[in-house]
Amino acid sequence: MNAAADTAESVHRSPWLDHAIRAGLIAYGVVHLLIAWLAVQLAFGEKEDSASNSGALHYLAQQPMGKVLVWLIAVGMLLLVIWRLLEFAFGFPEESDDTKRWRKRATSLGKAVIYGALGWSAVKTATGDASKGGTDGTTAKIMDLPGGQFIVGAIGLAIIAYGISLIVRGWTEKFREHLDAQGQSGQDGSAYILLGKAGYIAKGVAISVIGGLFGYAAITHEAKKSGGLDQALQTVLEQPFGPVLLTAIGLGIGAYGLFCFARAKHLSR
């Protein structure tokens, strides 16, 4: 058992893991750029695929060599899952506060779940077993459970909290910790920080709207009121100046994708 733990910890500290993380971040950035493109298309009334993770993967799969690229994204997400799980198990030894250390480890575990879900969606898309449907079916099943309405409401609040945390991270530029010193300096560094700020805030707004939809579904006891990113962006579109707001969010999500590329180049972990 100790030998296995030592091996896992050595992998966590290995420079090869840095290369794996960079590959995963590039894949993650590509997905966000595709979502941004679909969101802008939605704003201009030209959307065919849903502006979501699954919609972006479906769109990519339809392009030349698309399925190969989707498989590469699946591999990239697997690499990010491995990183976050190793971080959960062995990360943050420099943090002296036990509460903060375990909070960071819990965050890493949550991110591993997010990357894993995206990776699984990529596998299903590459194998032709993907669905572009919404989340209302799953929400309906949860709603039918004892206390299901409260569970859906709690999920909505958790999603909103995560979205707000991204907005705060973007506004305070706390994401700078993801870039090495070179990535934060000079004109390039200023551009990276601007991309990160716009990207985190836009992504946080979109995720907060998703949480709001879950909360509304819980209050009204209508599962179809819940939804994923596509429905959240559609909700934004239906507001006053919706196309302008949606275009801004789409460009922000695209900025987050570009920031993933910058983070891959100037990785700090």
PDB file of C-alpha atoms in Angstrom:
ATOM      1  CA  MET A   1       0.000   0.000   0.000  1.00  0.00           C
ATOM      2  CA  ASN A   2       2.802   2.408   0.944  1.00  0.00           C
ATOM      3  CA  ALA A   3       4.674   1.585  -2.274  1.00  0.00           C
ATOM      4  CA  ALA A   4       1.577   2.395  -4.326  1.00  0.00           C
ATOM      5  CA  ALA A   5       1.099   5.666  -2.445  1.00  0.00           C
ATOM      6  CA  ASP A   6       4.760   6.579  -2.952  1.00  0.00           C
ATOM      7  CA  THR A   7       4.438   5.863  -6.667  1.00  0.00           C
ATOM      8  CA  ALA A   8       1.308   8.017  -6.959  1.00  0.00           C
ATOM      9  CA  GLU A   9       2.960  10.863  -5.082  1.00  0.00           C
ATOM     10  CA  SER A  10       6.047  10.685  -7.312  1.00  0.00           C
ATOM     11  CA  VAL A  11       3.762  10.887 -10.352  1.00  0.00           C
ATOM     12  CA  HIS A  12       2.074  13.940  -8.825  1.00  0.00           C
ATOM     13  CA  ARG A  13       5.459  15.646  -8.527  1.00  0.00           C
ATOM     14  CA  SER A  14       6.700  14.508 -11.925  1.00  0.00           C
ATOM     15  CA  PRO A  15       7.402  17.070 -14.672  1.00  0.00           C
ATOM     16  CA  TRP A  16       5.663  14.645 -17.037  1.00  0.00           C
ATOM     17  CA  LEU A  17       2.421  15.430 -15.248  1.00  0.00           C
ATOM     18  CA  ASP A  18       2.949  19.078 -16.204  1.00  0.00           C
ATOM     19  CA  HIS A  19       2.975  18.043 -19.876  1.00  0.00           C
ATOM     20  CA  ALA A  20      -0.195  16.011 -19.346  1.00  0.00           C
ATOM     21  CA  ILE A  21      -1.919  18.958 -17.628  1.00  0.00           C
ATOM     22  CA  ARG A  22      -0.943  21.281 -20.462  1.00  0.00           C
ATOM     23  CA  ALA A  23      -2.452  18.893 -23.007  1.00  0.00           C
ATOM     24  CA  GLY A  24      -5.646  18.699 -20.965  1.00  0.00           C
ATOM     25  CA  LEU A  25      -5.892  22.476 -20.598  1.00  0.00           C
ATOM     26  CA  ILE A  26      -5.543  22.914 -24.356  1.00  0.00           C
ATOM     27  CA  ALA A  27      -8.404  20.451 -24.879  1.00  0.00           C
ATOM     28  CA  TYR A  28     -10.484  22.286 -22.275  1.00  0.00           C
ATOM     29  CA  GLY A  29      -9.764  25.578 -24.010  1.00  0.00           C
ATOM     30  CA  VAL A  30     -10.893  24.187 -27.366  1.00  0.00           C
ATOM     31  CA  VAL A  31     -14.245  23.147 -25.865  1.00  0.00           C
ATOM     32  CA  HIS A  32     -14.796  26.643 -24.472  1.00  0.00           C
ATOM     33  CA  LEU A  33     -13.946  28.269 -27.792  1.00  0.00           C
ATOM     34  CA  LEU A  34     -16.504  26.035 -29.505  1.00  0.00           C
ATOM     35  CA  ILE A  35     -19.139  26.895 -26.889  1.00  0.00           C
ATOM     36  CA  ALA A  36     -18.350  30.576 -27.425  1.00  0.00           C
ATOM     37  CA  TRP A  37     -18.812  30.202 -31.183  1.00  0.00           C
ATOM     38  CA  LEU A  38     -22.158  28.452 -30.721  1.00  0.00           C
ATOM     39  CA  ALA A  39     -23.284  31.087 -28.192  1.00  0.00           C
ATOM     40  CA  VAL A  40     -22.528  33.912 -30.634  1.00  0.00           C
ATOM     41  CA  GLN A  41     -24.391  32.006 -33.342  1.00  0.00           C
ATOM     42  CA  LEU A  42     -27.345  31.733 -30.957  1.00  0.00           C
ATOM     43  CA  ALA A  43     -27.197  35.493 -30.357  1.00  0.00           C
ATOM     44  CA  PHE A  44     -27.446  36.125 -34.100  1.00  0.00           C
ATOM     45  CA  GLY A  45     -30.150  33.511 -34.642  1.00  0.00           C
ATOM     46  CA  GLU A  46     -27.954  31.110 -36.598  1.00  0.00           C
ATOM     47  CA  LYS A  47     -27.595  28.247 -34.106  1.00  0.00           C
ATOM     48  CA  GLU A  48     -27.975  24.601 -35.100  1.00  0.00           C
ATOM     49  CA  ASP A  49     -26.142  22.820 -32.266  1.00  0.00           C
ATOM     50  CA  SER A  50     -26.742  23.541 -28.583  1.00  0.00           C
ATOM     51  CA  ALA A  51     -24.358  26.000 -26.957  1.00  0.00           C
ATOM     52  CA  SER A  52     -23.186  23.534 -24.303  1.00  0.00           C
ATOM     53  CA  ASN A  53     -20.394  21.035 -23.706  1.00  0.00           C
ATOM     54  CA  SER A  54     -22.254  18.266 -25.535  1.00  0.00           C
ATOM     55  CA  GLY A  55     -23.314  20.639 -28.303  1.00  0.00           C
ATOM     56  CA  ALA A  56     -19.736  21.822 -28.789  1.00  0.00           C
ATOM     57  CA  LEU A  57     -18.485  18.233 -28.985  1.00  0.00           C
ATOM     58  CA  HIS A  58     -21.258  17.317 -31.431  1.00  0.00           C
ATOM     59  CA  TYR A  59     -20.338  20.332 -33.578  1.00  0.00           C
ATOM     60  CA  LEU A  60     -16.665  19.348 -33.536  1.00  0.00           C
ATOM     61  CA  ALA A  61     -17.456  15.725 -34.418  1.00  0.00           C
ATOM     62  CA  GLN A  62     -19.162  16.903 -37.626  1.00  0.00           C
ATOM     63  CA  GLN A  63     -16.002  18.616 -38.884  1.00  0.00           C
ATOM     64  CA  PRO A  64     -13.254  16.917 -40.942  1.00  0.00           C
ATOM     65  CA  MET A  65     -11.244  14.670 -38.611  1.00  0.00           C
ATOM     66  CA  GLY A  66     -13.739  15.748 -35.974  1.00  0.00           C
ATOM     67  CA  LYS A  67     -14.106  12.405 -34.204  1.00  0.00           C
ATOM     68  CA  VAL A  68     -10.337  12.122 -33.859  1.00  0.00           C
ATOM     69  CA  LEU A  69     -10.294  15.552 -32.221  1.00  0.00           C
ATOM     70  CA  VAL A  70     -13.166  14.571 -29.915  1.00  0.00           C
ATOM     71  CA  TRP A  71     -11.199  11.480 -28.843  1.00  0.00           C
ATOM     72  CA  LEU A  72      -8.200  13.744 -28.135  1.00  0.00           C
ATOM     73  CA  ILE A  73     -10.426  15.937 -25.976  1.00  0.00           C
ATOM     74  CA  ALA A  74     -11.592  12.822 -24.107  1.00  0.00           C
ATOM     75  CA  VAL A  75      -7.954  11.882 -23.459  1.00  0.00           C
ATOM     76  CA  GLY A  76      -7.196  15.453 -22.395  1.00  0.00           C
ATOM     77  CA  MET A  77     -10.037  15.380 -19.880  1.00  0.00           C
ATOM     78  CA  LEU A  78      -8.786  12.049 -18.523  1.00  0.00           C
ATOM     79  CA  LEU A  79      -5.383  13.632 -17.943  1.00  0.00           C
ATOM     80  CA  LEU A  80      -7.009  16.503 -16.052  1.00  0.00           C
ATOM     81  CA  VAL A  81      -9.005  14.025 -13.958  1.00  0.00           C
ATOM     82  CA  ILE A  82      -5.781  12.214 -13.015  1.00  0.00           C
ATOM     83  CA  TRP A  83      -4.159  15.533 -12.074  1.00  0.00           C
ATOM     84  CA  ARG A  84      -7.057  16.613  -9.870  1.00  0.00           C
ATOM     85  CA  LEU A  85      -7.328  13.228  -8.167  1.00  0.00           C
ATOM     86  CA  LEU A  86      -3.605  13.263  -7.406  1.00  0.00           C
ATOM     87  CA  GLU A  87      -4.004  16.809  -6.139  1.00  0.00           C
ATOM     88  CA  PHE A  88      -6.882  15.648  -3.936  1.00  0.00           C
ATOM     89  CA  ALA A  89      -4.749  12.835  -2.547  1.00  0.00           C
ATOM     90  CA  PHE A  90      -1.362  14.521  -2.165  1.00  0.00           C
ATOM     91  CA  GLY A  91      -1.715  18.213  -2.973  1.00  0.00           C
ATOM     92  CA  PHE A  92      -1.219  21.442  -1.009  1.00  0.00           C
ATOM     93  CA  PRO A  93       1.395  20.315   1.551  1.00  0.00           C
ATOM     94  CA  GLU A  94       2.518  23.962   1.764  1.00  0.00           C
ATOM     95  CA  GLU A  95      -0.875  24.945   3.248  1.00  0.00           C
ATOM     96  CA  SER A  96      -0.499  25.004   7.050  1.00  0.00           C
ATOM     97  CA  ASP A  97      -4.196  25.502   7.754  1.00  0.00           C
ATOM     98  CA  ASP A  98      -5.914  22.093   7.755  1.00  0.00           C
ATOM     99  CA  THR A  99      -9.317  23.605   6.938  1.00  0.00           C
ATOM    100  CA  LYS A 100      -8.006  25.481   3.919  1.00  0.00           C
ATOM    101  CA  ARG A 101      -6.027  22.450   2.744  1.00  0.00           C
ATOM    102  CA  TRP A 102      -9.070  20.178   2.847  1.00  0.00           C
ATOM    103  CA  ARG A 103     -11.201  22.829   1.170  1.00  0.00           C
ATOM    104  CA  LYS A 104      -8.686  22.978  -1.677  1.00  0.00           C
ATOM    105  CA  ARG A 105      -8.641  19.195  -1.872  1.00  0.00           C
ATOM    106  CA  ALA A 106     -12.449  19.109  -2.011  1.00  0.00           C
ATOM    107  CA  THR A 107     -12.339  21.687  -4.817  1.00  0.00           C
ATOM    108  CA  SER A 108      -9.884  19.493  -6.727  1.00  0.00           C
ATOM    109  CA  LEU A 109     -12.210  16.517  -6.312  1.00  0.00           C
ATOM    110  CA  GLY A 110     -15.135  18.569  -7.613  1.00  0.00           C
ATOM    111  CA  LYS A 111     -13.123  19.642 -10.647  1.00  0.00           C
ATOM    112  CA  ALA A 112     -12.180  16.017 -11.288  1.00  0.00           C
ATOM    113  CA  VAL A 113     -15.903  15.233 -11.470  1.00  0.00           C
ATOM    114  CA  ILE A 114     -16.492  18.107 -13.922  1.00  0.00           C
ATOM    115  CA  TYR A 115     -13.611  17.030 -16.164  1.00  0.00           C
ATOM    116  CA  GLY A 116     -14.747  13.419 -15.929  1.00  0.00           C
ATOM    117  CA  ALA A 117     -18.280  14.322 -17.006  1.00  0.00           C
ATOM    118  CA  LEU A 118     -16.953  16.256 -19.984  1.00  0.00           C
ATOM    119  CA  GLY A 119     -14.600  13.412 -20.888  1.00  0.00           C
ATOM    120  CA  TRP A 120     -17.436  10.878 -20.718  1.00  0.00           C
ATOM    121  CA  SER A 121     -19.547  13.156 -22.921  1.00  0.00           C
ATOM    122  CA  ALA A 122     -16.662  13.253 -25.408  1.00  0.00           C
ATOM    123  CA  VAL A 123     -16.426   9.434 -25.428  1.00  0.00           C
ATOM    124  CA  LYS A 124     -20.170   9.139 -26.037  1.00  0.00           C
ATOM    125  CA  THR A 125     -19.967  11.704 -28.853  1.00  0.00           C
ATOM    126  CA  ALA A 126     -17.006   9.958 -30.489  1.00  0.00           C
ATOM    127  CA  THR A 127     -18.789   6.599 -30.355  1.00  0.00           C
ATOM    128  CA  GLY A 128     -22.035   8.033 -31.705  1.00  0.00           C
ATOM    129  CA  ASP A 129     -23.920   7.477 -28.452  1.00  0.00           C
ATOM    130  CA  ALA A 130     -24.339  11.116 -27.427  1.00  0.00           C
ATOM    131  CA  SER A 131     -27.511  13.011 -26.738  1.00  0.00           C
ATOM    132  CA  LYS A 132     -27.913  16.751 -27.075  1.00  0.00           C
ATOM    133  CA  GLY A 133     -30.938  16.693 -24.797  1.00  0.00           C
ATOM    134  CA  GLY A 134     -31.362  18.828 -21.714  1.00  0.00           C
ATOM    135  CA  THR A 135     -31.183  17.967 -18.053  1.00  0.00           C
ATOM    136  CA  ASP A 136     -34.927  18.039 -17.390  1.00  0.00           C
ATOM    137  CA  GLY A 137     -35.197  14.205 -17.479  1.00  0.00           C
ATOM    138  CA  THR A 138     -32.634  13.810 -14.709  1.00  0.00           C
ATOM    139  CA  THR A 139     -34.163  16.696 -12.762  1.00  0.00           C
ATOM    140  CA  ALA A 140     -37.603  15.063 -13.000  1.00  0.00           C
ATOM    141  CA  LYS A 141     -36.222  11.824 -11.531  1.00  0.00           C
ATOM    142  CA  ILE A 142     -34.659  13.729  -8.630  1.00  0.00           C
ATOM    143  CA  MET A 143     -37.875  15.696  -8.137  1.00  0.00           C
ATOM    144  CA  ASP A 144     -39.798  12.431  -7.720  1.00  0.00           C
ATOM    145  CA  LEU A 145     -37.601  11.351  -4.801  1.00  0.00           C
ATOM    146  CA  PRO A 146     -38.665  12.028  -1.203  1.00  0.00           C
ATOM    147  CA  GLY A 147     -37.654  15.641  -0.603  1.00  0.00           C
ATOM    148  CA  GLY A 148     -36.709  15.890  -4.271  1.00  0.00           C
ATOM    149  CA  GLN A 149     -37.903  19.470  -4.586  1.00  0.00           C
ATOM    150  CA  PHE A 150     -35.524  20.524  -1.810  1.00  0.00           C
ATOM    151  CA  ILE A 151     -32.690  18.503  -3.362  1.00  0.00           C
ATOM    152  CA  VAL A 152     -33.139  20.271  -6.712  1.00  0.00           C
ATOM    153  CA  GLY A 153     -33.259  23.610  -4.888  1.00  0.00           C
ATOM    154  CA  ALA A 154     -30.045  22.755  -3.027  1.00  0.00           C
ATOM    155  CA  ILE A 155     -28.379  21.800  -6.312  1.00  0.00           C
ATOM    156  CA  GLY A 156     -29.435  25.147  -7.728  1.00  0.00           C
ATOM    157  CA  LEU A 157     -27.976  27.031  -4.754  1.00  0.00           C
ATOM    158  CA  ALA A 158     -24.718  25.057  -5.021  1.00  0.00           C
ATOM    159  CA  ILE A 159     -24.452  25.878  -8.733  1.00  0.00           C
ATOM    160  CA  ILE A 160     -25.132  29.555  -8.043  1.00  0.00           C
ATOM    161  CA  ALA A 161     -22.466  29.565  -5.318  1.00  0.00           C
ATOM    162  CA  TYR A 162     -19.963  28.053  -7.753  1.00  0.00           C
ATOM    163  CA  GLY A 163     -20.866  30.636 -10.399  1.00  0.00           C
ATOM    164  CA  ILE A 164     -20.441  33.475  -7.913  1.00  0.00           C
ATOM    165  CA  SER A 165     -17.076  32.057  -6.835  1.00  0.00           C
ATOM    166  CA  LEU A 166     -15.919  32.203 -10.461  1.00  0.00           C
ATOM    167  CA  ILE A 167     -17.105  35.808 -10.768  1.00  0.00           C
ATOM    168  CA  VAL A 168     -15.249  36.743  -7.576  1.00  0.00           C
ATOM    169  CA  ARG A 169     -12.143  34.891  -8.749  1.00  0.00           C
ATOM    170  CA  GLY A 170     -12.262  36.818 -12.013  1.00  0.00           C
ATOM    171  CA  TRP A 171     -12.967  40.218 -10.447  1.00  0.00           C
ATOM    172  CA  THR A 172     -10.226  39.876  -7.802  1.00  0.00           C
ATOM    173  CA  GLU A 173      -7.817  38.307 -10.341  1.00  0.00           C
ATOM    174  CA  LYS A 174      -7.173  35.421  -7.970  1.00  0.00           C
ATOM    175  CA  PHE A 175      -6.671  33.263 -11.081  1.00  0.00           C
ATOM    176  CA  ARG A 176      -3.217  34.846 -11.378  1.00  0.00           C
ATOM    177  CA  GLU A 177      -1.982  32.000  -9.166  1.00  0.00           C
ATOM    178  CA  HIS A 178      -2.486  29.677 -12.150  1.00  0.00           C
ATOM    179  CA  LEU A 179       0.218  31.532 -14.142  1.00  0.00           C
ATOM    180  CA  ASP A 180       3.943  31.517 -13.506  1.00  0.00           C
ATOM    181  CA  ALA A 181       5.846  34.796 -13.055  1.00  0.00           C
ATOM    182  CA  GLN A 182       6.593  35.091 -16.781  1.00  0.00           C
ATOM    183  CA  GLY A 183       2.899  34.659 -17.607  1.00  0.00           C
ATOM    184  CA  GLN A 184       2.011  37.627 -15.396  1.00  0.00           C
ATOM    185  CA  SER A 185       4.607  40.090 -16.689  1.00  0.00           C
ATOM    186  CA  GLY A 186       4.887  42.375 -19.703  1.00  0.00           C
ATOM    187  CA  GLN A 187       2.321  43.006 -22.406  1.00  0.00           C
ATOM    188  CA  ASP A 188       1.620  39.298 -22.834  1.00  0.00           C
ATOM    189  CA  GLY A 189       0.957  38.972 -19.117  1.00  0.00           C
ATOM    190  CA  SER A 190      -1.466  41.915 -19.204  1.00  0.00           C
ATOM    191  CA  ALA A 191      -3.339  40.273 -22.081  1.00  0.00           C
ATOM    192  CA  TYR A 192      -3.494  36.930 -20.276  1.00  0.00           C
ATOM    193  CA  ILE A 193      -4.867  38.578 -17.142  1.00  0.00           C
ATOM    194  CA  LEU A 194      -7.482  40.462 -19.182  1.00  0.00           C
ATOM    195  CA  LEU A 195      -8.554  37.203 -20.823  1.00  0.00           C
ATOM    196  CA  GLY A 196      -8.744  35.478 -17.460  1.00  0.00           C
ATOM    197  CA  LYS A 197     -10.766  38.279 -15.900  1.00  0.00           C
ATOM    198  CA  ALA A 198     -13.308  38.381 -18.745  1.00  0.00           C
ATOM    199  CA  GLY A 199     -13.411  34.598 -18.982  1.00  0.00           C
ATOM    200  CA  TYR A 200     -13.988  33.808 -15.320  1.00  0.00           C
ATOM    201  CA  ILE A 201     -16.661  36.495 -14.946  1.00  0.00           C
ATOM    202  CA  ALA A 202     -18.545  35.443 -18.107  1.00  0.00           C
ATOM    203  CA  LYS A 203     -18.400  31.765 -17.206  1.00  0.00           C
ATOM    204  CA  GLY A 204     -19.525  32.565 -13.672  1.00  0.00           C
ATOM    205  CA  VAL A 205     -22.524  34.529 -14.952  1.00  0.00           C
ATOM    206  CA  ALA A 206     -23.568  31.675 -17.259  1.00  0.00           C
ATOM    207  CA  ILE A 207     -23.230  29.065 -14.494  1.00  0.00           C
ATOM    208  CA  SER A 208     -25.169  31.272 -12.058  1.00  0.00           C
ATOM    209  CA  VAL A 209     -28.036  31.442 -14.554  1.00  0.00           C
ATOM    210  CA  ILE A 210     -28.016  27.620 -14.721  1.00  0.00           C
ATOM    211  CA  GLY A 211     -28.297  27.534 -10.937  1.00  0.00           C
ATOM    212  CA  GLY A 212     -31.167  30.004 -11.110  1.00  0.00           C
ATOM    213  CA  LEU A 213     -33.002  27.735 -13.534  1.00  0.00           C
ATOM    214  CA  PHE A 214     -32.666  24.812 -11.123  1.00  0.00           C
ATOM    215  CA  GLY A 215     -33.935  26.995  -8.300  1.00  0.00           C
ATOM    216  CA  TYR A 216     -36.926  28.110 -10.376  1.00  0.00           C
ATOM    217  CA  ALA A 217     -37.660  24.489 -11.271  1.00  0.00           C
ATOM    218  CA  ALA A 218     -37.633  23.582  -7.573  1.00  0.00           C
ATOM    219  CA  ILE A 219     -39.976  26.432  -6.646  1.00  0.00           C
ATOM    220  CA  THR A 220     -42.449  25.722  -9.456  1.00  0.00           C
ATOM    221  CA  HIS A 221     -42.019  21.914  -9.229  1.00  0.00           C
ATOM    222  CA  GLU A 222     -41.534  21.859 -13.004  1.00  0.00           C
ATOM    223  CA  ALA A 223     -38.450  19.893 -14.041  1.00  0.00           C
ATOM    224  CA  LYS A 224     -38.589  21.290 -17.568  1.00  0.00           C
ATOM    225  CA  LYS A 225     -37.777  24.720 -16.125  1.00  0.00           C
ATOM    226  CA  SER A 226     -34.282  23.488 -15.240  1.00  0.00           C
ATOM    227  CA  GLY A 227     -31.602  23.259 -17.866  1.00  0.00           C
ATOM    228  CA  GLY A 228     -27.963  23.257 -18.786  1.00  0.00           C
ATOM    229  CA  LEU A 229     -25.773  25.875 -20.373  1.00  0.00           C
ATOM    230  CA  ASP A 230     -27.771  25.992 -23.610  1.00  0.00           C
ATOM    231  CA  GLN A 231     -31.022  26.801 -21.820  1.00  0.00           C
ATOM    232  CA  ALA A 232     -29.238  29.321 -19.594  1.00  0.00           C
ATOM    233  CA  LEU A 233     -27.913  31.168 -22.646  1.00  0.00           C
ATOM    234  CA  GLN A 234     -31.370  30.991 -24.238  1.00  0.00           C
ATOM    235  CA  THR A 235     -32.757  32.619 -21.081  1.00  0.00           C
ATOM    236  CA  VAL A 236     -30.194  35.417 -21.409  1.00  0.00           C
ATOM    237  CA  LEU A 237     -31.208  35.869 -25.055  1.00  0.00           C
ATOM    238  CA  GLU A 238     -34.841  36.424 -24.052  1.00  0.00           C
ATOM    239  CA  GLN A 239     -33.969  39.364 -21.780  1.00  0.00           C
ATOM    240  CA  PRO A 240     -33.927  43.048 -22.857  1.00  0.00           C
ATOM    241  CA  PHE A 241     -30.839  43.573 -25.032  1.00  0.00           C
ATOM    242  CA  GLY A 242     -30.505  39.770 -24.959  1.00  0.00           C
ATOM    243  CA  PRO A 243     -28.442  39.406 -28.175  1.00  0.00           C
ATOM    244  CA  VAL A 244     -25.933  41.987 -26.901  1.00  0.00           C
ATOM    245  CA  LEU A 245     -25.689  40.337 -23.474  1.00  0.00           C
ATOM    246  CA  LEU A 246     -25.383  36.871 -25.001  1.00  0.00           C
ATOM    247  CA  THR A 247     -22.688  38.015 -27.413  1.00  0.00           C
ATOM    248  CA  ALA A 248     -20.750  39.489 -24.484  1.00  0.00           C
ATOM    249  CA  ILE A 249     -21.064  36.228 -22.510  1.00  0.00           C
ATOM    250  CA  GLY A 250     -20.055  34.212 -25.590  1.00  0.00           C
ATOM    251  CA  LEU A 251     -16.976  36.369 -26.105  1.00  0.00           C
ATOM    252  CA  GLY A 252     -16.189  36.023 -22.394  1.00  0.00           C
ATOM    253  CA  ILE A 253     -16.406  32.231 -22.572  1.00  0.00           C
ATOM    254  CA  GLY A 254     -14.109  32.425 -25.583  1.00  0.00           C
ATOM    255  CA  ALA A 255     -11.716  34.524 -23.502  1.00  0.00           C
ATOM    256  CA  TYR A 256     -11.744  31.767 -20.877  1.00  0.00           C
ATOM    257  CA  GLY A 257     -10.808  29.284 -23.595  1.00  0.00           C
ATOM    258  CA  LEU A 258      -7.859  31.461 -24.626  1.00  0.00           C
ATOM    259  CA  PHE A 259      -6.854  31.816 -20.984  1.00  0.00           C
ATOM    260  CA  CYS A 260      -6.697  28.010 -20.788  1.00  0.00           C
ATOM    261  CA  PHE A 261      -4.110  28.148 -23.593  1.00  0.00           C
ATOM    262  CA  ALA A 262      -2.145  30.814 -21.692  1.00  0.00           C
ATOM    263  CA  ARG A 263      -2.345  28.734 -18.538  1.00  0.00           C
ATOM    264  CA  ALA A 264      -1.052  25.713 -20.430  1.00  0.00           C
ATOM    265  CA  LYS A 265       1.920  27.747 -21.634  1.00  0.00           C
ATOM    266  CA  HIS A 266       2.661  29.323 -18.242  1.00  0.00           C
ATOM    267  CA  LEU A 267       1.474  26.564 -15.922  1.00  0.00           C
ATOM    268  CA  SER A 268       1.883  27.094 -12.192  1.00  0.00           C
ATOM    269  CA  ARG A 269       0.609  24.433  -9.795  1.00  0.00           C
TER     270      ARG A 269
END
